[in-house]
mmCIF file of C-alpha atoms in Angstrom:
data_model
loop_
_atom_site.group_PDB
_atom_site.id
_atom_site.type_symbol
_atom_site.label_atom_id
_atom_site.label_comp_id
_atom_site.label_asym_id
_atom_site.label_seq_id
_atom_site.Cartn_x
_atom_site.Cartn_y
_atom_site.Cartn_z
ATOM 1 C CA UNK X 1051 -0.120 0.259 -0.024
ATOM 2 C CA UNK X 1052 0.961 3.295 -0.811
ATOM 3 C CA UNK X 1053 0.569 6.786 1.009
ATOM 4 C CA UNK X 1054 -1.170 9.582 -0.062
ATOM 5 C CA UNK X 1055 -1.568 13.067 0.933
ATOM 6 C CA UNK X 1056 -4.398 14.978 -1.047
ATOM 7 C CA UNK X 1057 -4.804 19.296 -0.614
ATOM 8 C CA UNK X 1058 -7.581 21.094 -0.083
ATOM 9 C CA UNK X 1059 -8.710 24.512 0.614
ATOM 10 C CA UNK X 1060 -9.219 25.227 4.402
ATOM 11 C CA UNK X 1061 -12.676 24.452 5.497
ATOM 12 C CA UNK X 1062 -13.462 21.485 2.847
ATOM 13 C CA UNK X 1063 -11.103 18.439 4.773
ATOM 14 C CA UNK X 1064 -14.433 16.722 5.752
ATOM 15 C CA UNK X 1065 -15.261 16.972 2.195
ATOM 16 C CA UNK X 1066 -12.204 15.584 0.910
ATOM 17 C CA UNK X 1067 -11.998 12.692 3.435
ATOM 18 C CA UNK X 1068 -15.417 11.897 1.962
ATOM 19 C CA UNK X 1069 -13.882 11.765 -1.780
ATOM 20 C CA UNK X 1070 -10.611 9.930 -0.401
ATOM 21 C CA UNK X 1071 -12.586 7.344 1.301
ATOM 22 C CA UNK X 1072 -15.115 6.910 -2.243
ATOM 23 C CA UNK X 1073 -11.840 6.279 -4.133
ATOM 24 C CA UNK X 1074 -11.067 3.299 -2.288
ATOM 25 C CA UNK X 1075 -8.775 5.410 0.436
ATOM 26 C CA UNK X 1076 -8.008 3.635 3.721
ATOM 27 C CA UNK X 1077 -6.996 4.979 7.188
ATOM 28 C CA UNK X 1078 -8.114 8.683 6.224
ATOM 29 C CA UNK X 1079 -6.681 11.310 8.810
ATOM 30 C CA UNK X 1080 -7.780 15.261 8.185
ATOM 31 C CA UNK X 1081 -5.189 18.143 8.830
ATOM 32 C CA UNK X 1082 -5.702 21.717 8.604
ATOM 33 C CA UNK X 1083 -5.136 22.213 4.435
ATOM 34 C CA UNK X 1084 -5.881 18.376 3.139
ATOM 35 C CA UNK X 1085 -6.394 15.079 4.594
ATOM 36 C CA UNK X 1086 -3.772 11.746 4.113
ATOM 37 C CA UNK X 1087 -4.562 8.171 3.232
ATOM 38 C CA UNK X 1088 -2.883 4.786 2.416
ATOM 39 C CA UNK X 1089 -3.798 3.061 -0.761
ATOM 40 C CA UNK X 1090 -2.899 1.307 -4.350
ATOM 41 C CA UNK X 1091 -1.841 3.239 -7.484
ATOM 42 C CA UNK X 1092 -5.825 2.859 -8.626
ATOM 43 C CA UNK X 1093 -6.519 5.134 -5.873
ATOM 44 C CA UNK X 1094 -4.280 7.676 -6.644
ATOM 45 C CA UNK X 1095 -5.805 7.674 -10.282
ATOM 46 C CA UNK X 1096 -9.498 7.689 -8.597
ATOM 47 C CA UNK X 1097 -8.417 11.037 -6.437
ATOM 48 C CA UNK X 1098 -7.361 12.597 -9.309
ATOM 49 C CA UNK X 1099 -10.024 11.725 -11.814
ATOM 50 C CA UNK X 1100 -13.052 11.955 -9.452
ATOM 51 C CA UNK X 1101 -12.543 14.753 -6.621
ATOM 52 C CA UNK X 1102 -14.125 17.990 -7.059
ATOM 53 C CA UNK X 1103 -12.672 18.669 -3.813
ATOM 54 C CA UNK X 1104 -8.553 17.962 -4.041
ATOM 55 C CA UNK X 1105 -6.221 20.698 -5.288
ATOM 56 C CA UNK X 1106 -3.542 17.883 -5.964
ATOM 57 C CA UNK X 1107 -2.290 14.761 -4.697
ATOM 58 C CA UNK X 1108 0.933 13.576 -3.443
ATOM 59 C CA UNK X 1109 2.428 10.163 -2.515
ATOM 60 C CA UNK X 1110 5.047 9.863 0.020
ATOM 61 C CA UNK X 1111 8.343 8.520 -0.835
ATOM 62 C CA UNK X 1112 10.693 8.825 1.755
ATOM 63 C CA UNK X 1113 10.648 10.526 5.410
ATOM 64 C CA UNK X 1114 13.130 11.305 8.637
ATOM 65 C CA UNK X 1115 14.017 12.990 11.148
ATOM 66 C CA UNK X 1116 16.696 16.071 10.205
ATOM 67 C CA UNK X 1117 18.631 18.698 12.189
ATOM 68 C CA UNK X 1118 20.433 20.977 9.066
ATOM 69 C CA UNK X 1119 20.448 21.091 5.404
ATOM 70 C CA UNK X 1120 23.140 17.918 4.991
ATOM 71 C CA UNK X 1121 20.663 15.632 6.643
ATOM 72 C CA UNK X 1122 17.617 17.237 4.438
ATOM 73 C CA UNK X 1123 20.222 16.796 1.287
ATOM 74 C CA UNK X 1124 21.087 12.716 2.585
ATOM 75 C CA UNK X 1125 17.537 12.021 2.746
ATOM 76 C CA UNK X 1126 16.883 13.349 -0.451
ATOM 77 C CA UNK X 1127 20.196 11.641 -2.049
ATOM 78 C CA UNK X 1128 18.815 8.320 -0.663
ATOM 79 C CA UNK X 1129 15.522 7.835 -2.438
ATOM 80 C CA UNK X 1130 16.194 6.012 -6.094
ATOM 81 C CA UNK X 1131 15.004 8.528 -8.185
ATOM 82 C CA UNK X 1132 16.104 6.723 -11.476
ATOM 83 C CA UNK X 1133 13.260 3.769 -10.144
ATOM 84 C CA UNK X 1134 10.268 6.598 -10.408
ATOM 85 C CA UNK X 1135 11.112 8.704 -13.341
ATOM 86 C CA UNK X 1136 13.069 8.557 -16.113
ATOM 87 C CA UNK X 1137 16.374 11.420 -16.517
ATOM 88 C CA UNK X 1138 14.670 12.420 -19.326
ATOM 89 C CA UNK X 1139 12.123 13.924 -17.639
ATOM 90 C CA UNK X 1140 11.813 17.883 -16.443
ATOM 91 C CA UNK X 1141 11.878 18.542 -12.854
ATOM 92 C CA UNK X 1142 10.880 21.167 -10.171
ATOM 93 C CA UNK X 1143 11.455 21.212 -6.759
ATOM 94 C CA UNK X 1144 8.726 22.501 -4.076
ATOM 95 C CA UNK X 1145 8.961 23.246 -0.197
ATOM 96 C CA UNK X 1146 6.448 23.944 2.050
ATOM 97 C CA UNK X 1147 8.067 24.445 6.017
ATOM 98 C CA UNK X 1148 5.919 24.618 9.350
ATOM 99 C CA UNK X 1149 8.046 26.103 12.519
ATOM 100 C CA UNK X 1150 11.330 24.406 10.648
ATOM 101 C CA UNK X 1151 14.951 26.149 12.304
ATOM 102 C CA UNK X 1152 16.023 26.399 8.357
ATOM 103 C CA UNK X 1153 17.066 29.975 7.963
ATOM 104 C CA UNK X 1154 16.050 29.517 3.964
ATOM 105 C CA UNK X 1155 13.559 27.942 2.075
ATOM 106 C CA UNK X 1156 15.610 28.668 -1.169
ATOM 107 C CA UNK X 1157 18.783 27.191 -0.022
ATOM 108 C CA UNK X 1158 16.862 24.069 0.879
ATOM 109 C CA UNK X 1159 15.186 23.751 -2.406
ATOM 110 C CA UNK X 1160 18.212 23.635 -4.065
ATOM 111 C CA UNK X 1161 19.865 21.287 -2.150
ATOM 112 C CA UNK X 1162 17.014 19.113 -2.556
ATOM 113 C CA UNK X 1163 17.508 19.497 -6.532
ATOM 114 C CA UNK X 1164 21.007 18.779 -6.385
ATOM 115 C CA UNK X 1165 20.250 15.826 -4.390
ATOM 116 C CA UNK X 1166 18.277 14.609 -7.331
ATOM 117 C CA UNK X 1167 20.606 15.283 -9.948
ATOM 118 C CA UNK X 1168 23.264 13.737 -8.101
ATOM 119 C CA UNK X 1169 22.267 10.445 -7.137
ATOM 120 C CA UNK X 1170 20.340 10.360 -11.197
ATOM 121 C CA UNK X 1171 24.218 11.223 -12.361
ATOM 122 C CA UNK X 1172 25.885 8.434 -9.853
ATOM 123 C CA UNK X 1173 22.891 6.462 -11.414
ATOM 124 C CA UNK X 1174 23.084 7.196 -14.952
ATOM 125 C CA UNK X 1175 25.910 9.331 -15.649
ATOM 126 C CA UNK X 1176 23.049 12.409 -16.586
ATOM 127 C CA UNK X 1177 21.325 14.473 -14.674
ATOM 128 C CA UNK X 1178 17.643 15.871 -15.368
ATOM 129 C CA UNK X 1179 16.862 19.623 -16.545
ATOM 130 C CA UNK X 1180 15.354 21.844 -14.451
ATOM 131 C CA UNK X 1181 11.784 23.153 -15.546
ATOM 132 C CA UNK X 1182 10.398 25.954 -13.310
ATOM 133 C CA UNK X 1183 7.438 26.793 -15.591
ATOM 134 C CA UNK X 1184 5.803 23.747 -16.502
ATOM 135 C CA UNK X 1185 7.746 20.443 -15.226
ATOM 136 C CA UNK X 1186 6.706 16.982 -15.909
ATOM 137 C CA UNK X 1187 7.973 15.637 -12.214
ATOM 138 C CA UNK X 1188 6.793 17.780 -9.150
ATOM 139 C CA UNK X 1189 8.958 16.883 -5.931
ATOM 140 C CA UNK X 1190 7.543 18.503 -2.765
ATOM 141 C CA UNK X 1191 9.407 18.557 0.609
ATOM 142 C CA UNK X 1192 7.857 19.256 3.387
ATOM 143 C CA UNK X 1193 9.514 20.063 6.869
ATOM 144 C CA UNK X 1194 8.119 20.806 9.910
ATOM 145 C CA UNK X 1195 10.763 21.931 13.470
ATOM 146 C CA UNK X 1196 11.978 17.906 12.942
ATOM 147 C CA UNK X 1197 10.294 15.607 10.276
ATOM 148 C CA UNK X 1198 10.935 15.811 6.554
ATOM 149 C CA UNK X 1199 8.800 13.875 4.193
ATOM 150 C CA UNK X 1200 9.600 13.796 0.397
ATOM 151 C CA UNK X 1201 6.569 13.583 -1.926
ATOM 152 C CA UNK X 1202 5.726 13.133 -5.810
ATOM 153 C CA UNK X 1203 3.181 15.196 -7.134
ATOM 154 C CA UNK X 1204 0.584 13.216 -9.253
ATOM 155 C CA UNK X 1205 -1.473 15.516 -10.442
ATOM 156 C CA UNK X 1206 0.555 18.485 -12.129
ATOM 157 C CA UNK X 1207 -1.197 20.976 -12.457
ATOM 158 C CA UNK X 1208 -3.992 22.053 -9.873
ATOM 159 C CA UNK X 1209 -7.003 19.832 -10.363
ATOM 160 C CA UNK X 1210 -8.817 22.717 -9.895
ATOM 161 C CA UNK X 1211 -7.622 24.063 -13.541
ATOM 162 C CA UNK X 1212 -10.048 21.605 -14.805
ATOM 163 C CA UNK X 1213 -9.467 22.939 -18.790
ATOM 164 C CA UNK X 1214 -12.915 25.108 -19.276
ATOM 165 C CA UNK X 1215 -12.160 28.650 -18.438
ATOM 166 C CA UNK X 1216 -11.685 29.947 -21.321
ATOM 167 C CA UNK X 1217 -12.731 33.711 -20.341
ATOM 168 C CA UNK X 1218 -11.830 34.798 -16.727
ATOM 169 C CA UNK X 1219 -12.941 37.822 -14.419
ATOM 170 C CA UNK X 1220 -11.259 39.556 -11.939
ATOM 171 C CA UNK X 1221 -11.138 37.850 -8.310
ATOM 172 C CA UNK X 1222 -12.072 34.203 -9.755
ATOM 173 C CA UNK X 1223 -13.704 31.367 -7.581
ATOM 174 C CA UNK X 1224 -11.043 28.490 -8.052
ATOM 175 C CA UNK X 1225 -13.371 25.705 -8.951
ATOM 176 C CA UNK X 1226 -12.690 22.999 -6.086
ATOM 177 C CA UNK X 1227 -13.780 25.950 -3.985
ATOM 178 C CA UNK X 1228 -16.611 26.344 -5.924
ATOM 179 C CA UNK X 1229 -17.685 22.707 -5.480
ATOM 180 C CA UNK X 1230 -17.250 22.319 -2.232
ATOM 181 C CA UNK X 1231 -19.164 25.648 -1.225
ATOM 182 C CA UNK X 1232 -21.874 23.570 -3.295
ATOM 183 C CA UNK X 1233 -21.616 20.533 -1.142
ATOM 184 C CA UNK X 1234 -21.781 22.506 2.181
ATOM 185 C CA UNK X 1235 -24.851 24.472 1.223
ATOM 186 C CA UNK X 1236 -27.134 21.320 0.920
ATOM 187 C CA UNK X 1237 -27.613 21.791 -2.636
ATOM 188 C CA UNK X 1238 -28.498 18.777 -4.639
ATOM 189 C CA UNK X 1239 -29.238 17.810 -8.122
ATOM 190 C CA UNK X 1240 -33.010 18.550 -9.615
ATOM 191 C CA UNK X 1241 -32.631 21.791 -7.190
ATOM 192 C CA UNK X 1242 -32.990 25.036 -8.952
ATOM 193 C CA UNK X 1243 -29.943 27.084 -7.735
ATOM 194 C CA UNK X 1244 -29.165 30.650 -8.700
ATOM 195 C CA UNK X 1245 -25.731 32.524 -8.809
ATOM 196 C CA UNK X 1246 -27.026 36.271 -9.183
ATOM 197 C CA UNK X 1247 -23.280 37.215 -9.509
ATOM 198 C CA UNK X 1248 -22.016 34.732 -10.957
ATOM 199 C CA UNK X 1249 -18.403 36.477 -12.588
ATOM 200 C CA UNK X 1250 -17.002 33.558 -15.018
ATOM 201 C CA UNK X 1251 -20.156 31.222 -14.394
ATOM 202 C CA UNK X 1252 -17.993 28.749 -11.925
ATOM 203 C CA UNK X 1253 -20.632 27.555 -9.605
ATOM 204 C CA UNK X 1254 -22.600 27.485 -12.983
ATOM 205 C CA UNK X 1255 -20.059 24.810 -14.257
ATOM 206 C CA UNK X 1256 -19.438 23.121 -11.274
ATOM 207 C CA UNK X 1257 -23.176 22.534 -10.587
ATOM 208 C CA UNK X 1258 -24.095 21.742 -14.282
ATOM 209 C CA UNK X 1259 -20.805 19.065 -14.338
ATOM 210 C CA UNK X 1260 -22.347 17.460 -11.040
ATOM 211 C CA UNK X 1261 -25.745 16.956 -12.539
ATOM 212 C CA UNK X 1262 -24.503 15.159 -15.176
ATOM 213 C CA UNK X 1263 -22.119 13.119 -13.282
ATOM 214 C CA UNK X 1264 -19.179 14.147 -14.997
ATOM 215 C CA UNK X 1265 -15.863 13.440 -13.795
ATOM 216 C CA UNK X 1266 -13.918 16.789 -13.478
ATOM 217 C CA UNK X 1267 -10.472 14.810 -14.152
ATOM 218 C CA UNK X 1268 -12.236 13.781 -17.487
ATOM 219 C CA UNK X 1269 -11.473 16.997 -19.036
ATOM 220 C CA UNK X 1270 -7.710 17.346 -19.357
ATOM 221 C CA UNK X 1271 -5.472 16.570 -22.238
ATOM 222 C CA UNK X 1272 -3.043 13.100 -22.099
ATOM 223 C CA UNK X 1273 -0.376 14.222 -20.374
ATOM 224 C CA UNK X 1274 -1.956 16.705 -18.132
ATOM 225 C CA UNK X 1275 -1.404 14.401 -15.028
ATOM 226 C CA UNK X 1276 1.695 14.384 -13.174
ATOM 227 C CA UNK X 1277 1.747 10.462 -12.642
ATOM 228 C CA UNK X 1278 1.688 10.084 -16.416
ATOM 229 C CA UNK X 1279 5.293 10.656 -16.507
ATOM 230 C CA UNK X 1280 6.081 8.197 -13.741
ATOM 231 C CA UNK X 1281 7.913 5.087 -14.223
ATOM 232 C CA UNK X 1282 4.783 3.350 -12.304
ATOM 233 C CA UNK X 1283 2.176 4.463 -14.908
ATOM 234 C CA UNK X 1284 -0.404 2.078 -15.565
ATOM 235 C CA UNK X 1285 -1.524 3.373 -19.358
ATOM 236 C CA UNK X 1286 -4.138 0.368 -19.121
ATOM 237 C CA UNK X 1287 -5.968 1.234 -15.931
ATOM 238 C CA UNK X 1288 -6.116 4.846 -16.600
ATOM 239 C CA UNK X 1289 -7.915 4.123 -19.643
ATOM 240 C CA UNK X 1290 -10.308 1.967 -17.907
ATOM 241 C CA UNK X 1291 -11.251 4.496 -15.220
ATOM 242 C CA UNK X 1292 -11.783 7.457 -17.714
ATOM 243 C CA UNK X 1293 -13.856 4.656 -20.018
ATOM 244 C CA UNK X 1294 -16.228 3.605 -16.800
ATOM 245 C CA UNK X 1295 -16.355 7.623 -15.754
ATOM 246 C CA UNK X 1296 -17.425 8.275 -19.394
ATOM 247 C CA UNK X 1297 -19.357 5.912 -19.927
ATOM 248 C CA UNK X 1298 -21.297 6.945 -16.020
ATOM 249 C CA UNK X 1299 -22.087 10.103 -17.563
ATOM 250 C CA UNK X 1300 -25.635 11.330 -17.858
ATOM 251 C CA UNK X 1301 -27.111 12.524 -20.914
ATOM 252 C CA UNK X 1302 -27.757 16.488 -20.950
ATOM 253 C CA UNK X 1303 -30.225 18.050 -21.069
ATOM 254 C CA UNK X 1304 -31.783 21.846 -19.611
ATOM 255 C CA UNK X 1305 -30.799 22.318 -16.037
ATOM 256 C CA UNK X 1306 -32.984 24.527 -13.142
ATOM 257 C CA UNK X 1307 -29.591 26.057 -13.098
ATOM 258 C CA UNK X 1308 -29.859 30.037 -13.432
ATOM 259 C CA UNK X 1309 -27.020 33.036 -13.844
ATOM 260 C CA UNK X 1310 -27.036 36.478 -13.541
ATOM 261 C CA UNK X 1311 -24.857 39.302 -13.441
ATOM 262 C CA UNK X 1312 -24.873 43.204 -13.384
ATOM 263 C CA UNK X 1313 -22.268 43.154 -15.718
ATOM 264 C CA UNK X 1314 -22.592 42.306 -19.135
ATOM 265 C CA UNK X 1315 -19.214 41.371 -19.962
ATOM 266 C CA UNK X 1316 -19.524 38.972 -16.833
ATOM 267 C CA UNK X 1317 -22.558 37.080 -18.388
ATOM 268 C CA UNK X 1318 -20.799 37.005 -21.994
ATOM 269 C CA UNK X 1319 -17.771 35.752 -20.257
ATOM 270 C CA UNK X 1320 -19.848 32.867 -18.219
ATOM 271 C CA UNK X 1321 -22.046 32.206 -21.541
ATOM 272 C CA UNK X 1322 -18.081 31.673 -23.260
ATOM 273 C CA UNK X 1323 -17.071 29.113 -20.536
ATOM 274 C CA UNK X 1324 -20.289 27.029 -20.574
ATOM 275 C CA UNK X 1325 -19.819 27.016 -24.177
ATOM 276 C CA UNK X 1326 -16.621 25.696 -23.808
ATOM 277 C CA UNK X 1327 -17.358 22.880 -21.694
ATOM 278 C CA UNK X 1328 -20.319 22.330 -23.927
ATOM 279 C CA UNK X 1329 -23.583 23.415 -20.897
ATOM 280 C CA UNK X 1330 -24.277 26.626 -22.162
ATOM 281 C CA UNK X 1331 -27.845 25.270 -23.560
ATOM 282 C CA UNK X 1332 -28.578 23.420 -19.936
ATOM 283 C CA UNK X 1333 -27.951 27.200 -18.486
ATOM 284 C CA UNK X 1334 -30.351 30.365 -17.992
ATOM 285 C CA UNK X 1335 -28.427 33.286 -18.127
ATOM 286 C CA UNK X 1336 -29.307 36.780 -17.969
ATOM 287 C CA UNK X 1337 -28.154 40.269 -17.109
ATOM 288 C CA UNK X 1338 -29.632 41.416 -14.280
ATOM 289 C CA UNK X 1339 -28.957 43.444 -10.832
ATOM 290 C CA UNK X 1340 -28.914 41.493 -8.038
ATOM 291 C CA UNK X 1341 -30.753 43.856 -6.311
ATOM 292 C CA UNK X 1342 -33.692 44.077 -8.514
ATOM 293 C CA UNK X 1343 -34.401 40.357 -9.927
ATOM 294 C CA UNK X 1344 -36.917 38.549 -9.121
ATOM 295 C CA UNK X 1345 -36.328 34.069 -7.901
ATOM 296 C CA UNK X 1346 -36.299 32.315 -11.014
ATOM 297 C CA UNK X 1347 -38.019 29.248 -8.789
ATOM 298 C CA UNK X 1348 -40.751 29.634 -6.077
ATOM 299 C CA UNK X 1349 -38.051 27.829 -3.737
ATOM 300 C CA UNK X 1350 -34.006 26.797 -4.157
ATOM 301 C CA UNK X 1351 -30.540 27.952 -3.142
ATOM 302 C CA UNK X 1352 -28.552 31.503 -3.710
ATOM 303 C CA UNK X 1353 -25.339 30.723 -4.247
ATOM 304 C CA UNK X 1354 -22.809 33.871 -4.765
ATOM 305 C CA UNK X 1355 -19.408 35.400 -4.286
ATOM 306 C CA UNK X 1356 -19.941 38.880 -4.031
ATOM 307 C CA UNK X 1357 -17.516 41.355 -3.680
ATOM 308 C CA UNK X 1358 -15.520 41.772 0.273
ATOM 309 C CA UNK X 1359 -12.886 44.689 -0.166
ATOM 310 C CA UNK X 1360 -9.714 42.447 -0.877
ATOM 311 C CA UNK X 1361 -9.624 42.471 -4.713
ATOM 312 C CA UNK X 1362 -12.892 43.969 -5.718
ATOM 313 C CA UNK X 1363 -14.718 46.534 -4.437
ATOM 314 C CA UNK X 1364 -14.091 49.740 -2.210
ATOM 315 C CA UNK X 1365 -14.595 50.186 1.794
ATOM 316 C CA UNK X 1366 -17.247 52.915 0.866
ATOM 317 C CA UNK X 1367 -19.399 50.979 -1.991
ATOM 318 C CA UNK X 1368 -19.558 47.869 -0.032
ATOM 319 C CA UNK X 1369 -21.000 49.636 3.058
ATOM 320 C CA UNK X 1370 -23.526 50.771 1.307
ATOM 321 C CA UNK X 1371 -23.783 47.942 -0.838
ATOM 322 C CA UNK X 1372 -24.629 45.142 2.100
ATOM 323 C CA UNK X 1373 -27.427 47.055 3.662
ATOM 324 C CA UNK X 1374 -29.272 46.762 0.243
ATOM 325 C CA UNK X 1375 -28.121 43.004 -0.139
ATOM 326 C CA UNK X 1376 -29.872 42.079 3.155
ATOM 327 C CA UNK X 1377 -32.993 43.675 2.176
ATOM 328 C CA UNK X 1378 -33.160 42.416 -1.466
ATOM 329 C CA UNK X 1379 -32.347 38.574 -0.195
#
């Protein structure tokens, strides 16, 4: 059995734990910002394919105590990297530290990269190239005050990158956070849903795909997942899981999903994104002021991501807007 750690937005850990268990994960344990489990290779594939909550899925390859940079280098050097992926793959190292006594994240990142390259050179006479923009293999080091853990990233790009967002707006909502909010709201497919501040349509995209039982990982291109670049990659198993997910997808019919925005450009961007996902015929969109519009159904769920003064809206504007929003609701 392998050991996996999946990350997610804070507050969604319990939902992530449900996804890990549904994918076959055992001994699921939540921590702030993620959850761990044990499982087979298929478990990692299923989480990447099916979870709407996970940000990325990491496979643990080494862990041990450390006191200084030299001991972290030794931990990384002792891994048989050439057994895990080819020297022809490009790499990047990421480091996350909590209460670590080490002075420089940049320096320890460099030491881990050196350890990987030095081990490859000792084994093969060559070293992998480093690609900081789009690496084929992502190596993660997580260090606490006493413990260092090395992971291989099975996801590649973050899993909230579904591949549907063609047109974006300011302060967009990440897809896995939107999916988590929908689940926490108690909304279920078949119940009318309104997003009256739809922006680029993230809530509507996620809700439509949930209604169709459309696995989020199906929209990714071949080679987008990190596990596809590892020597352990089982192409036959992966194609089987993709085929089963595709066959499960429900027939597309008009859904009780409604979106609007006061900004005509936002409505146009939402329509473009829904069309890019093949969902534009299923969702009802219009330009409307939240403070003026009527409810699209006699009952249902309203969900929105209103401005809160960080990236959109001044404090003065929001101080005037929120009392009116309360009256409208």
